[in-house]
CSV table of C-alpha atoms in Angstrom, one decimal:
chain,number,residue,atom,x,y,z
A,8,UNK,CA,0.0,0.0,0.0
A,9,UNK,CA,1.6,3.4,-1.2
A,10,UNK,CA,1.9,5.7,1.5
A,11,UNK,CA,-0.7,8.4,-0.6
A,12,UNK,CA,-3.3,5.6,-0.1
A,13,UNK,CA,-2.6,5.2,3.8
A,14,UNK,CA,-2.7,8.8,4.1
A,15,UNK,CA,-6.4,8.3,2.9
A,16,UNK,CA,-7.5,5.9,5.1
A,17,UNK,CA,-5.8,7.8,8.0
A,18,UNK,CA,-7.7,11.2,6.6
A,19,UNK,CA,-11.0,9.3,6.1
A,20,UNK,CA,-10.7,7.0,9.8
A,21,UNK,CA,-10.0,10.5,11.3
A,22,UNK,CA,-12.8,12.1,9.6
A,23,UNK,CA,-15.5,9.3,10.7
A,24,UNK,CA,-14.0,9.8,14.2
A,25,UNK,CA,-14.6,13.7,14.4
A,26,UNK,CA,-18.2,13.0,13.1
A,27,UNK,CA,-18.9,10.6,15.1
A,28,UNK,CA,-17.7,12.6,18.5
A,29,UNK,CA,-19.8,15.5,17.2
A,30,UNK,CA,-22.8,13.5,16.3
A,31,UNK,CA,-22.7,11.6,20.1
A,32,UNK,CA,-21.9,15.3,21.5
A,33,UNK,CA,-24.7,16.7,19.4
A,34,UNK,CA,-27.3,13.8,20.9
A,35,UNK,CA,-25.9,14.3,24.0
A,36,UNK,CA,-27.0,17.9,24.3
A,37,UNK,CA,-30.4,17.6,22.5
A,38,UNK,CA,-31.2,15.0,25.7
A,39,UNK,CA,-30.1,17.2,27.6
A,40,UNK,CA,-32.2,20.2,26.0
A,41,UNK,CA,-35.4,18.0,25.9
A,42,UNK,CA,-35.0,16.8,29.4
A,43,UNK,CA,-34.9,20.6,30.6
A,44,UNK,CA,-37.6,21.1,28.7
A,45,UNK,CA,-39.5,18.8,30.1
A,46,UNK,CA,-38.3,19.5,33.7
A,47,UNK,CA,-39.8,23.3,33.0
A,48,UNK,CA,-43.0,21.6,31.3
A,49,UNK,CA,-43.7,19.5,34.8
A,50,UNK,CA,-42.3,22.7,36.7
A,51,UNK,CA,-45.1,24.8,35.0
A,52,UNK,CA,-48.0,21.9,35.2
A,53,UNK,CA,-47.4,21.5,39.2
A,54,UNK,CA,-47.5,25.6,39.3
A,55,UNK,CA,-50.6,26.1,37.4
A,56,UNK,CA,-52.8,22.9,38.0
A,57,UNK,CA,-54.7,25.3,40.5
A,58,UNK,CA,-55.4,28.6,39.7
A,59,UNK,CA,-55.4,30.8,42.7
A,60,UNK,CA,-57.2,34.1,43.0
A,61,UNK,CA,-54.3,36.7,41.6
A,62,UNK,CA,-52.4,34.6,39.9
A,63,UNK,CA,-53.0,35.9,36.4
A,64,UNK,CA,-51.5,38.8,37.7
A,65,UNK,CA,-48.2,37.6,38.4
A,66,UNK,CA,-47.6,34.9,36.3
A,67,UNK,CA,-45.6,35.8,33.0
A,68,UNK,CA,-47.7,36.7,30.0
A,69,UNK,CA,-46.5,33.7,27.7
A,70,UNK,CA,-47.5,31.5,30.6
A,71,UNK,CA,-51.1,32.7,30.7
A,72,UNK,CA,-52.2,30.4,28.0
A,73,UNK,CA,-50.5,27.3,29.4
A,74,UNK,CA,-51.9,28.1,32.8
A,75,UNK,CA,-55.3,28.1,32.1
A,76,UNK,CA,-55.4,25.1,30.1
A,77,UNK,CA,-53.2,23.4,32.8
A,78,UNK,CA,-56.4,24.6,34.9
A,79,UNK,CA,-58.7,22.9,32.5
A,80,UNK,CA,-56.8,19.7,31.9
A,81,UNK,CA,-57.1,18.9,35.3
A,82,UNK,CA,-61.0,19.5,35.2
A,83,UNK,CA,-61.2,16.9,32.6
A,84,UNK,CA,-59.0,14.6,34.5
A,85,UNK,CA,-60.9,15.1,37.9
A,86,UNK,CA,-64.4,14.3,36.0
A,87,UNK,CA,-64.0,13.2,32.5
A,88,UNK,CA,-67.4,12.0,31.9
A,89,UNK,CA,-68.7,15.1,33.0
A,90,UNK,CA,-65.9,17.7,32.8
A,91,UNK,CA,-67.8,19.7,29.7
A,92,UNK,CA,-70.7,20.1,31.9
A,93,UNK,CA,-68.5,21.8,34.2
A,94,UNK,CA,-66.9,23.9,32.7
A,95,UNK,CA,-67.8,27.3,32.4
A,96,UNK,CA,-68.4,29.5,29.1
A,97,UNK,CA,-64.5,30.6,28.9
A,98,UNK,CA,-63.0,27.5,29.7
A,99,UNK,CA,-64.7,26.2,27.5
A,100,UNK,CA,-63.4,28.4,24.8
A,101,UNK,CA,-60.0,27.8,26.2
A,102,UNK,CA,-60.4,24.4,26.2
A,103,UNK,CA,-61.9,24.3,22.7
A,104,UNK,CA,-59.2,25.5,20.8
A,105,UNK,CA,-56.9,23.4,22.2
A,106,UNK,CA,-59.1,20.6,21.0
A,107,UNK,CA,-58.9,21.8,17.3
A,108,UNK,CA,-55.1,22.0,18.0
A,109,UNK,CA,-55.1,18.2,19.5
A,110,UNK,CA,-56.5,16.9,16.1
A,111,UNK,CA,-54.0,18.8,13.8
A,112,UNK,CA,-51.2,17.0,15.6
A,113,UNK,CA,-49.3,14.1,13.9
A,114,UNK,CA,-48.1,13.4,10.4
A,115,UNK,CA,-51.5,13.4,8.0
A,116,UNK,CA,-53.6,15.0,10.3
A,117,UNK,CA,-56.9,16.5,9.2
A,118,UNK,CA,-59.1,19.2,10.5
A,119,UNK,CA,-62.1,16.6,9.9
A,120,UNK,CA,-60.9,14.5,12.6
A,121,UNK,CA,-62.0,17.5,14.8
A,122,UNK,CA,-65.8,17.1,13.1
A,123,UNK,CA,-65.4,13.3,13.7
A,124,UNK,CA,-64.2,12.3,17.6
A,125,UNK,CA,-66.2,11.4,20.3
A,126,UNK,CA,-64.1,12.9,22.0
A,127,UNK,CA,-64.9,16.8,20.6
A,128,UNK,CA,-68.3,16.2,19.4
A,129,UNK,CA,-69.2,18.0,22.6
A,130,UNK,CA,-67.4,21.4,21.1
A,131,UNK,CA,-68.7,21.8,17.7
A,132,UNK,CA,-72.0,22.8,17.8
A,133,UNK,CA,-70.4,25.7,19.7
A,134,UNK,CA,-66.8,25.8,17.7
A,135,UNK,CA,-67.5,29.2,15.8
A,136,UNK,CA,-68.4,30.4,18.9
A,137,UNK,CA,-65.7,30.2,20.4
A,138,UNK,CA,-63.3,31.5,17.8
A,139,UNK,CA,-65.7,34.5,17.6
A,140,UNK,CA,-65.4,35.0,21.7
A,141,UNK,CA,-61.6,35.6,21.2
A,142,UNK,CA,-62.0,37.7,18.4
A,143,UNK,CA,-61.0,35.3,15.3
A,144,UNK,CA,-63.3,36.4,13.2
A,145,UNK,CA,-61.6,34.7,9.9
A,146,UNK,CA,-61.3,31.3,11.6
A,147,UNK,CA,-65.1,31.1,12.5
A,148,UNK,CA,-65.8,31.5,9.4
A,149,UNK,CA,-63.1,28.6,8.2
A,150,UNK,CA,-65.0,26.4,11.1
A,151,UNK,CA,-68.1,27.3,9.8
A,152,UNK,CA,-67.1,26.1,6.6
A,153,UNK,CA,-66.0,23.6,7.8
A,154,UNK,CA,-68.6,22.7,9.9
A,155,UNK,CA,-70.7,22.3,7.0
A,156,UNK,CA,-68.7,20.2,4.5
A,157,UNK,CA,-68.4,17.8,7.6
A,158,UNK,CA,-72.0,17.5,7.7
A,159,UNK,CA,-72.2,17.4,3.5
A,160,UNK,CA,-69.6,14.4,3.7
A,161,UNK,CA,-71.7,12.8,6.8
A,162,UNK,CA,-75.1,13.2,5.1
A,163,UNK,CA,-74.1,12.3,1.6
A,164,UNK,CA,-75.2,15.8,0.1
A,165,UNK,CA,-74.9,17.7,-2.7
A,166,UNK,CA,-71.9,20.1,-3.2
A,167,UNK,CA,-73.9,23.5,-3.5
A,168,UNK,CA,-71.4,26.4,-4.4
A,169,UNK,CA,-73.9,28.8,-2.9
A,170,UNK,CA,-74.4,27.2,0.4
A,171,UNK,CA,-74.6,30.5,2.6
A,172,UNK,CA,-72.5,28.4,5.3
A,173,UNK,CA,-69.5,27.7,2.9
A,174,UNK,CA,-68.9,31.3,1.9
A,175,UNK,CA,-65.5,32.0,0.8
A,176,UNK,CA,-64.7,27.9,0.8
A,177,UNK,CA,-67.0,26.3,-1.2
A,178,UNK,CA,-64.3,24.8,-3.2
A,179,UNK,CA,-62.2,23.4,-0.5
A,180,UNK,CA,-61.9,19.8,0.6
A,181,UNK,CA,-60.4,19.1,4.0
A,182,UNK,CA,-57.0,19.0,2.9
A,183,UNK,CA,-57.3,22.7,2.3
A,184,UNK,CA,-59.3,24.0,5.2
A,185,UNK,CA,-56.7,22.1,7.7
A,186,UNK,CA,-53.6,23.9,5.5
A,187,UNK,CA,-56.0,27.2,5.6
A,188,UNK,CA,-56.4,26.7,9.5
A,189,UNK,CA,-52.5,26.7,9.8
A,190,UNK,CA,-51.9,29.6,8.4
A,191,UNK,CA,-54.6,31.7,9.8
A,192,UNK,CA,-53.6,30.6,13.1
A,193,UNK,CA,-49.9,32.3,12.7
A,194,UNK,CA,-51.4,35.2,10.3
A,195,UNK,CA,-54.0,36.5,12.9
A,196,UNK,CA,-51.7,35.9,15.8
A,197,UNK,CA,-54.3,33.5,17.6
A,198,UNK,CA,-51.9,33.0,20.7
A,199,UNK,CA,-52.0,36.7,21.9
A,200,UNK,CA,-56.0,36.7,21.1
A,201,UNK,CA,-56.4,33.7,23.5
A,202,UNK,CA,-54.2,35.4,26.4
A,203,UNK,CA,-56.1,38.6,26.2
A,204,UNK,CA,-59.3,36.4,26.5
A,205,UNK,CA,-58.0,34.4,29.2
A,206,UNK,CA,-56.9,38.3,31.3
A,207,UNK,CA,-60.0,39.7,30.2
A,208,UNK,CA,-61.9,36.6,31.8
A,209,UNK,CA,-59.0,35.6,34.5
A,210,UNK,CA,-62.0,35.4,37.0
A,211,UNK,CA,-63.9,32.3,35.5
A,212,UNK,CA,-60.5,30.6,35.5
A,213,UNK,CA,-59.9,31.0,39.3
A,214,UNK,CA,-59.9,28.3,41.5
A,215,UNK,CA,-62.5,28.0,44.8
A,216,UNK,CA,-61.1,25.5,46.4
A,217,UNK,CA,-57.2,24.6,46.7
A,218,UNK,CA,-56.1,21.7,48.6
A,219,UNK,CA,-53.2,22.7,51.2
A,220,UNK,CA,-50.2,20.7,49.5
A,221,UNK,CA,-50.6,22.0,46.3
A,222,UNK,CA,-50.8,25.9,47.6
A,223,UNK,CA,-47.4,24.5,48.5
A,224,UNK,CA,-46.2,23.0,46.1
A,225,UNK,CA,-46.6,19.9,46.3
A,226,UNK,CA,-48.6,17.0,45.6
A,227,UNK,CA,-51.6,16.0,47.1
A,228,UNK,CA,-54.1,13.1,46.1
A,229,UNK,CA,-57.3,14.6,47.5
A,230,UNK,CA,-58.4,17.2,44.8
A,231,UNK,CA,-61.5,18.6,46.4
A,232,UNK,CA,-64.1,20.9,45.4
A,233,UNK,CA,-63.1,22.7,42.1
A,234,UNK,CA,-63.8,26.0,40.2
């Protein structure tokens, strides 16, 4: 073997071994990134699971959102047969949209999966509602739309380009209204419509009754009486 071969292999076994350090290095930090990540997530869940009286007015604005849905998860999770019922009018709008966003998540997914759960059928007779409560005007009318060419696809109907409920989307199939939800959600800057909701309405979010460990910061099994 000529020595401008070996010098090569050396060259190439050197470069596989650089890559290979930075590729475990690089791993090594994304765990570490995603385990702090998570660490804050939990931090934020245990923090917010209750809503006391006030806290809206401490808590960072970009944790608003998070906090009241925290506050609604658990709702769910005391009572799930019966956590819609209640609920009150905002959490409910809270709690819808982040229903919507549930079904969108995951390679393939389709804003007709929202139309189609058990587990959301509860939300849309009152989905363009809810948009409309936080001010998302163009979005209830994409839900609408939507709303409508569920129940055309359900009911075997007609396409009717004039339908007064399609407006604007008469032409659209589901793969459209579900890329059309996407980017009205970043376009009309839904987040910050949602956390001025939630401020405006920081009083239906509050909780009545707090057991004693979780004022503290812990964790306590009896959950009591709820807002």
């Amino acid at each position: 073997m000529s020595w401008k071969i070996l010098l090569v292999w050396v060259l190439f076994i050197a470069a596989l071994m650089f890559l290979s350090y930075f590729f475990t290095k690089r791993v090594k930090m994304n765990k570490e990134i995603r385990k702090q990540i998570q660490t804050e997530e939990a931090a934020r869940k245990q923090k917010y699971t209750y809503l006391k009286p006030g806290i809206f007015d401490e808590c960072p604005r970009e944790d608003v959102s998070a906090a009241a849905l925290f506050h609604c998860i658990r709702k769910e999770d005391e009572d799930f047969d019966h956590y819609f019922e209640n609920m009150n009018e905002s959490e409910k709008v809270v709690y819808g949209i982040y229903q919507v966003g549930l079904t969108l998540q995951g390679q393939g997914a389709s804003l007709h999966s929202f139309f189609l759960s058990p587990s959301t059928k509860p939300f849309v007779p009152i989905i363009v509602d809810i948009f409309e409560k936080v001010g998302s005007h163009e979005l209830a009318d994409l839900m609408r739309a939507a709303r409508r060419f569920a129940e055309i696809i359900e009911n075997d109907e007609d396409d009717d380009e004039d339908d007064p409920e399609m407006g604007d989307y008469s032409r659209y199939n589901f793969s459209d209204f579900t890329n059309e939800f996407a980017t009205l959600v970043s376009t009309t800057n839904l987040n910050e419509k949602i956390t001025n909701f939630i401020l405006d309405h920081k009083e239906d979010f509050y909780d009545k009754y707090i057991p004693e460990k979780n004022e503290e910061n812990g964790v306590d099994e009896d959950e009591g009486t709820s807002n």
